[in-house]
Each structure stands twice: as C-alpha cells, then as structure tokens.
Amino acid sequence: MLYNQFIKMKRHILYISGSLLLFFSHSAIAKEIKLLPVSSESQACIGCHEGITPGIVEDWRTSRHSMTLPQMALKKPPLERRISNESIPDNLRRVVVGCYECHGQNPSIHKDSFDHMGFKIHVVVTPNDCKTCHTTEVAQYLESKKANAVDNLAKNPVYTLLVDTITSVKEIKDNKIIITKPSEHTKAETCFGCHGTVVEVKGMKTISTKLGEIEVPDLANWPNQGVGRINPDGSRGSCTACHPRHSFS
C-alpha cells in the first residue's frame, strides 16, 4: 500500500516538474520571439489567425523560423546556418520567417494567388518558395525519385493497375469479379496521399469564417502533402511531407 502511494506521489511530482519545465521553456521561447522583428504583413496575419487557427500560429511560434533572422543565419559557419543560399533578398533578411514570408512569395507564378484582407497570398507553399533560402536542398530534392512520385503511379501501367485494384470497389456479377474504378477522392486519400496529387485551381469559392464570408481559391486534389505533389506554380514536391507544417521540425 505504502509503496503504491509512493509511486503515485512520484508520478505527480514528475508530472508537475515536467509541466513547469514546459511552461518556463515556452515562456523563454515566447520572450525570445518578442525580441525579434516580425514583418508588418506577418503581424497582420497573426492578429487574425490567433483567433481563427490558433494551433497553426502556436506551431509557428515554436518553430525555428519564428526565431531566426536570415541575416543572423548568414553570419554562422555554413554547416550551422540551416540555409544554403549565400544571399537573401533585402526585404527578408531582417525579419523572422513568418506567414507572409512563405505565403506571399512569387505571386506572379502562383495560379492560386488571391487577394486576402489587403494582401496578395497563395494557399500552397511550394519548393519554389522554399528555395528563396534553401536552393541547394530544393535542387537535390528535384533529382530524387520522390519528386516524381506522382508519375511513378499515374504513368506506370503496372502501378496504375495495382492502385485501381487495391482501392476500387469490387462487385460480383454473373460469377465474375467486376472492379469499379476508384474515385479521385479515394486515390487521394490512399496511395496518392503520400505520392502526391496534381493540385489545380478550379476557380474561386465562398467560405464562411468567424470574420464573415470570404473568397478563396477552389483547389482540386487539395489538401495534400505528398512527396511528388505537382503544385499550382508548376513545381514538384512538398517540403512539408518531411518537415511538417507549420512547425517545420
């Protein structure tokens, strides 16, 4: 009896200690974040999304992006920088990597760009955006099999047959097994969920939010974080397949 009580007390102490450690660690992170400049555009994003998508904002706050100025990274030895570019655009060097710094890149080539609360942004952040700081990594990725994972399924007749056979609905008619071709939704939730989909802009649609109705792009085969995803800007791949958004861990 006494031994069980001791074990329970020990667990409570460990739990409280762990909670306090997490609290003070988070406070230290939050304090460090406040010391670093955030662009006015990203501040506007955070101002709304703290109430609408608080989990996304919190993920970002605990990420390396929220605690890094590119100009600080460039001063470190190459292996410690975590960015491969030797130079960063002036407008990005002195602020942390925030919402707008990713979702506002290259609007002219993003077919999913749209006007949102006074800013031009896009939904799908792509390797073309990430290579603003990570050119070497993107180049290496594009040479891999992963970047072509969609074609490996969709353009290979053997794999296509395998996908259709596994994910289809089977019926028996006249003593024969009839295979019904799977829908695009079914494939996107199974094999193409990891291999990637072709994300295309179908047009615009109206959605209801806490701030009222807003117009956003209507994207086919989205959401998807597959390694070979083909993006609306024409690029291949999804960095978040391995570095989950928005923590980028």
Short mmCIF file of C-alpha atoms in Angstrom, two decimals:
data_model
loop_
_atom_site.label_atom_id
_atom_site.label_comp_id
_atom_site.label_asym_id
_atom_site.label_seq_id
_atom_site.Cartn_x
_atom_site.Cartn_y
_atom_site.Cartn_z
CA MET A 1 0.00 0.00 0.00
CA LEU A 2 2.69 2.47 1.04
CA TYR A 3 4.75 1.51 -2.00
CA ASN A 4 1.80 2.22 -4.35
CA GLN A 5 1.19 5.60 -2.69
CA PHE A 6 4.89 6.42 -3.08
CA ILE A 7 4.78 5.55 -6.79
CA LYS A 8 1.68 7.73 -7.32
CA MET A 9 3.29 10.64 -5.45
CA LYS A 10 6.45 10.27 -7.54
CA ARG A 11 4.41 10.34 -10.75
CA HIS A 12 2.62 13.51 -9.63
CA ILE A 13 5.94 15.20 -8.83
CA LEU A 14 7.36 14.21 -12.22
CA TYR A 15 4.20 15.46 -13.96
CA ILE A 16 4.29 18.80 -12.15
CA SER A 17 8.01 19.17 -12.78
CA GLY A 18 7.53 18.40 -16.46
CA SER A 19 4.64 20.84 -16.73
CA LEU A 20 6.67 23.61 -15.08
CA LEU A 21 9.60 22.88 -17.37
CA LEU A 22 7.37 23.10 -20.44
CA PHE A 23 5.82 26.32 -19.13
CA PHE A 24 9.13 28.04 -18.50
CA SER A 25 10.60 26.73 -21.77
CA HIS A 26 7.59 28.05 -23.67
CA SER A 27 7.85 31.38 -21.83
CA ALA A 28 11.52 31.62 -22.75
CA ILE A 29 10.68 30.90 -26.39
CA ALA A 30 7.89 33.47 -26.38
CA LYS A 31 10.20 36.05 -24.82
CA GLU A 32 12.87 35.39 -27.44
CA ILE A 33 10.30 35.71 -30.23
CA LYS A 34 9.22 39.14 -28.98
CA LEU A 35 12.80 40.35 -29.26
CA LEU A 36 12.96 39.57 -32.98
CA PRO A 37 11.28 41.74 -35.62
CA VAL A 38 8.22 40.39 -37.42
CA SER A 39 7.15 41.95 -40.71
CA SER A 40 4.01 44.10 -40.66
CA GLU A 41 2.39 41.68 -43.12
CA SER A 42 3.00 38.66 -40.88
CA GLN A 43 1.85 40.62 -37.83
CA ALA A 44 -1.45 41.24 -39.63
CA CYS A 45 -1.75 37.51 -40.38
CA ILE A 46 -1.08 36.55 -36.77
CA GLY A 47 -3.52 39.18 -35.49
CA CYS A 48 -6.43 37.37 -37.19
CA HIS A 49 -5.26 33.77 -37.18
CA GLU A 50 -4.55 33.69 -33.44
CA GLY A 51 -8.31 33.51 -33.05
CA ILE A 52 -9.17 31.52 -36.19
CA THR A 53 -6.37 28.94 -36.40
CA PRO A 54 -4.56 29.19 -33.04
CA GLY A 55 -2.91 25.79 -33.45
CA ILE A 56 -1.17 26.86 -36.64
CA VAL A 57 0.06 30.08 -35.04
CA GLU A 58 1.34 28.19 -31.99
CA ASP A 59 3.15 25.65 -34.19
CA TRP A 60 4.87 28.50 -35.98
CA ARG A 61 5.79 30.23 -32.71
CA THR A 62 7.68 27.15 -31.54
CA SER A 63 9.44 26.70 -34.89
CA ARG A 64 12.97 27.69 -35.85
CA HIS A 65 11.51 30.00 -38.50
CA SER A 66 9.89 32.22 -35.87
CA MET A 67 13.20 32.57 -34.03
CA THR A 68 15.54 33.17 -36.95
CA LEU A 69 16.58 36.23 -38.89
CA PRO A 70 18.20 35.23 -42.20
CA GLN A 71 20.89 37.87 -41.68
CA MET A 72 21.75 36.19 -38.35
CA ALA A 73 21.95 32.79 -40.03
CA LEU A 74 24.30 34.08 -42.73
CA LYS A 75 26.83 35.07 -40.07
CA LYS A 76 27.15 31.49 -38.84
CA PRO A 77 29.53 28.87 -40.26
CA PRO A 78 27.98 27.17 -43.34
CA LEU A 79 27.12 23.92 -41.56
CA GLU A 80 25.26 25.79 -38.80
CA ARG A 81 23.22 28.13 -40.98
CA ARG A 82 20.46 25.71 -41.99
CA ILE A 83 20.06 27.78 -45.17
CA SER A 84 22.11 27.15 -48.28
CA ASN A 85 21.81 30.50 -50.06
CA GLU A 86 24.70 32.91 -49.79
CA SER A 87 22.36 35.89 -50.15
CA ILE A 88 18.77 36.61 -49.16
CA PRO A 89 16.54 39.39 -50.59
CA ASP A 90 16.82 42.57 -48.54
CA ASN A 91 13.14 42.60 -47.59
CA LEU A 92 13.52 39.16 -45.97
CA ARG A 93 16.90 39.46 -44.28
CA ARG A 94 15.89 41.44 -41.20
CA VAL A 95 12.60 39.81 -40.20
CA VAL A 96 11.75 36.35 -38.96
CA VAL A 97 10.36 33.84 -41.45
CA GLY A 98 6.67 34.40 -40.84
CA CYS A 99 3.33 33.76 -42.54
CA TYR A 100 3.72 36.30 -45.33
CA GLU A 101 7.35 35.41 -45.98
CA CYS A 102 6.17 31.96 -47.14
CA HIS A 103 2.62 32.54 -48.38
CA GLY A 104 3.48 35.79 -50.14
CA GLN A 105 6.42 34.63 -52.28
CA ASN A 106 6.36 34.63 -56.10
CA PRO A 107 2.74 35.74 -56.63
CA SER A 108 3.20 36.10 -60.39
CA ILE A 109 3.74 32.35 -60.92
CA HIS A 110 1.24 31.08 -58.35
CA LYS A 111 -2.08 30.31 -60.01
CA ASP A 112 -3.55 30.01 -56.53
CA SER A 113 -2.67 33.60 -55.58
CA PHE A 114 -5.63 35.68 -54.42
CA ASP A 115 -6.45 38.92 -52.63
CA HIS A 116 -6.95 38.31 -48.93
CA MET A 117 -7.50 41.05 -46.36
CA GLY A 118 -5.47 43.54 -48.39
CA PHE A 119 -2.62 41.16 -49.22
CA LYS A 120 -1.76 39.01 -52.21
CA ILE A 121 -1.11 35.49 -50.91
CA HIS A 122 -1.32 31.88 -52.03
CA VAL A 123 -2.53 28.75 -50.30
CA VAL A 124 0.06 26.19 -51.42
CA VAL A 125 3.64 26.91 -50.32
CA THR A 126 5.97 25.12 -52.72
CA PRO A 127 9.66 24.28 -53.20
CA ASN A 128 9.84 27.34 -55.48
CA ASP A 129 9.05 29.43 -52.40
CA CYS A 130 11.34 27.49 -50.06
CA LYS A 131 14.33 27.87 -52.38
CA THR A 132 14.42 31.57 -51.50
CA CYS A 133 16.59 30.34 -48.63
CA HIS A 134 17.12 26.65 -49.43
CA THR A 135 18.25 26.46 -53.07
CA THR A 136 20.62 23.51 -52.63
CA GLU A 137 18.06 21.42 -50.78
CA VAL A 138 15.39 22.04 -53.43
CA ALA A 139 17.81 21.19 -56.25
CA GLN A 140 18.75 17.93 -54.52
CA TYR A 141 15.11 17.07 -53.93
CA LEU A 142 14.17 17.60 -57.56
CA GLU A 143 16.75 15.00 -58.58
CA SER A 144 15.22 12.39 -56.29
CA LYS A 145 12.59 9.75 -57.03
CA LYS A 146 10.30 11.40 -54.53
CA ALA A 147 9.84 14.48 -56.71
CA ASN A 148 8.45 12.21 -59.44
CA ALA A 149 6.31 10.04 -57.19
CA VAL A 150 3.03 11.07 -58.85
CA ASP A 151 4.24 9.96 -62.28
CA ASN A 152 5.51 6.70 -60.77
CA LEU A 153 1.89 5.82 -60.00
CA ALA A 154 -0.12 7.64 -62.64
CA LYS A 155 2.06 6.95 -65.70
CA ASN A 156 3.23 3.43 -64.93
CA PRO A 157 0.60 0.92 -66.15
CA VAL A 158 1.69 -1.73 -63.65
CA TYR A 159 1.33 0.61 -60.66
CA THR A 160 -1.85 2.13 -62.06
CA LEU A 161 -3.42 -1.32 -62.25
CA LEU A 162 -2.19 -2.06 -58.72
CA VAL A 163 -3.70 1.17 -57.35
CA ASP A 164 -7.02 0.66 -59.11
CA THR A 165 -7.20 -2.96 -57.96
CA ILE A 166 -6.42 -2.24 -54.32
CA THR A 167 -8.54 0.89 -53.85
CA SER A 168 -11.50 0.02 -56.06
CA VAL A 169 -14.91 -1.35 -55.12
CA LYS A 170 -15.43 -4.97 -56.15
CA GLU A 171 -18.73 -6.44 -57.23
CA ILE A 172 -19.71 -9.93 -58.34
CA LYS A 173 -21.87 -10.10 -61.46
CA ASP A 174 -22.58 -13.27 -63.42
CA ASN A 175 -19.98 -15.10 -61.34
CA LYS A 176 -17.32 -12.57 -62.30
CA ILE A 177 -15.49 -10.04 -60.12
CA ILE A 178 -16.13 -6.58 -61.51
CA ILE A 179 -13.66 -3.86 -60.50
CA THR A 180 -15.11 -0.36 -60.33
CA LYS A 181 -12.52 2.33 -60.96
CA PRO A 182 -11.81 4.28 -57.73
CA SER A 183 -12.72 7.95 -57.47
CA GLU A 184 -10.12 10.71 -57.37
CA HIS A 185 -11.03 11.29 -53.70
CA THR A 186 -10.34 7.64 -52.87
CA LYS A 187 -6.97 7.70 -54.60
CA ALA A 188 -6.03 11.00 -52.94
CA GLU A 189 -6.74 9.50 -49.52
CA THR A 190 -4.76 6.32 -50.18
CA CYS A 191 -1.75 5.91 -52.48
CA PHE A 192 -1.66 9.49 -53.74
CA GLY A 193 -1.87 10.79 -50.19
CA CYS A 194 1.85 10.02 -49.88
CA HIS A 195 2.90 10.04 -53.54
CA GLY A 196 1.22 13.40 -54.15
CA THR A 197 -1.61 14.77 -56.25
CA VAL A 198 -1.90 17.30 -59.07
CA VAL A 199 -3.23 20.42 -57.32
CA GLU A 200 -5.10 22.64 -59.77
CA VAL A 201 -7.12 25.84 -59.41
CA LYS A 202 -10.72 25.25 -60.47
CA GLY A 203 -11.81 28.80 -59.69
CA MET A 204 -12.92 30.68 -56.59
CA LYS A 205 -15.36 29.68 -53.88
CA THR A 206 -17.03 31.36 -50.91
CA ILE A 207 -16.47 30.01 -47.41
CA SER A 208 -17.89 31.09 -44.06
CA THR A 209 -15.47 32.17 -41.31
CA LYS A 210 -15.63 33.96 -37.97
CA LEU A 211 -14.94 37.14 -39.91
CA GLY A 212 -17.77 36.51 -42.35
CA GLU A 213 -17.79 35.13 -45.87
CA ILE A 214 -14.54 35.31 -47.86
CA GLU A 215 -13.46 34.27 -51.35
CA VAL A 216 -10.69 31.66 -51.59
CA PRO A 217 -9.29 29.51 -54.42
CA ASP A 218 -11.17 26.29 -55.15
CA LEU A 219 -8.36 23.74 -55.43
CA ALA A 220 -8.69 20.27 -56.92
CA ASN A 221 -6.90 17.45 -55.06
CA TRP A 222 -6.19 19.60 -52.01
CA PRO A 223 -5.16 19.34 -49.22
CA ASN A 224 -2.22 17.08 -49.93
CA GLN A 225 1.35 16.90 -48.62
CA GLY A 226 2.59 14.08 -50.88
CA VAL A 227 6.28 13.98 -51.78
CA GLY A 228 5.65 14.24 -55.53
CA ARG A 229 2.81 16.74 -55.44
CA ILE A 230 2.51 18.91 -58.55
CA ASN A 231 1.77 22.45 -57.41
CA PRO A 232 -0.24 25.31 -58.93
CA ASP A 233 3.01 27.15 -59.72
CA GLY A 234 4.24 24.18 -61.77
CA SER A 235 6.82 22.99 -59.25
CA ARG A 236 7.10 19.43 -57.96
CA GLY A 237 7.20 18.22 -54.41
CA SER A 238 6.15 19.21 -50.94
CA CYS A 239 8.77 20.11 -48.35
CA THR A 240 6.14 19.66 -45.62
CA ALA A 241 5.96 15.95 -46.42
CA CYS A 242 9.06 15.62 -44.23
CA HIS A 243 9.10 18.97 -42.39
CA PRO A 244 5.52 19.12 -41.09
CA ARG A 245 3.84 22.48 -41.28
CA HIS A 246 3.86 24.83 -39.51
CA SER A 247 6.49 23.69 -37.06
CA PHE A 248 8.95 22.76 -39.85
CA SER A 249 10.53 20.25 -37.50
#
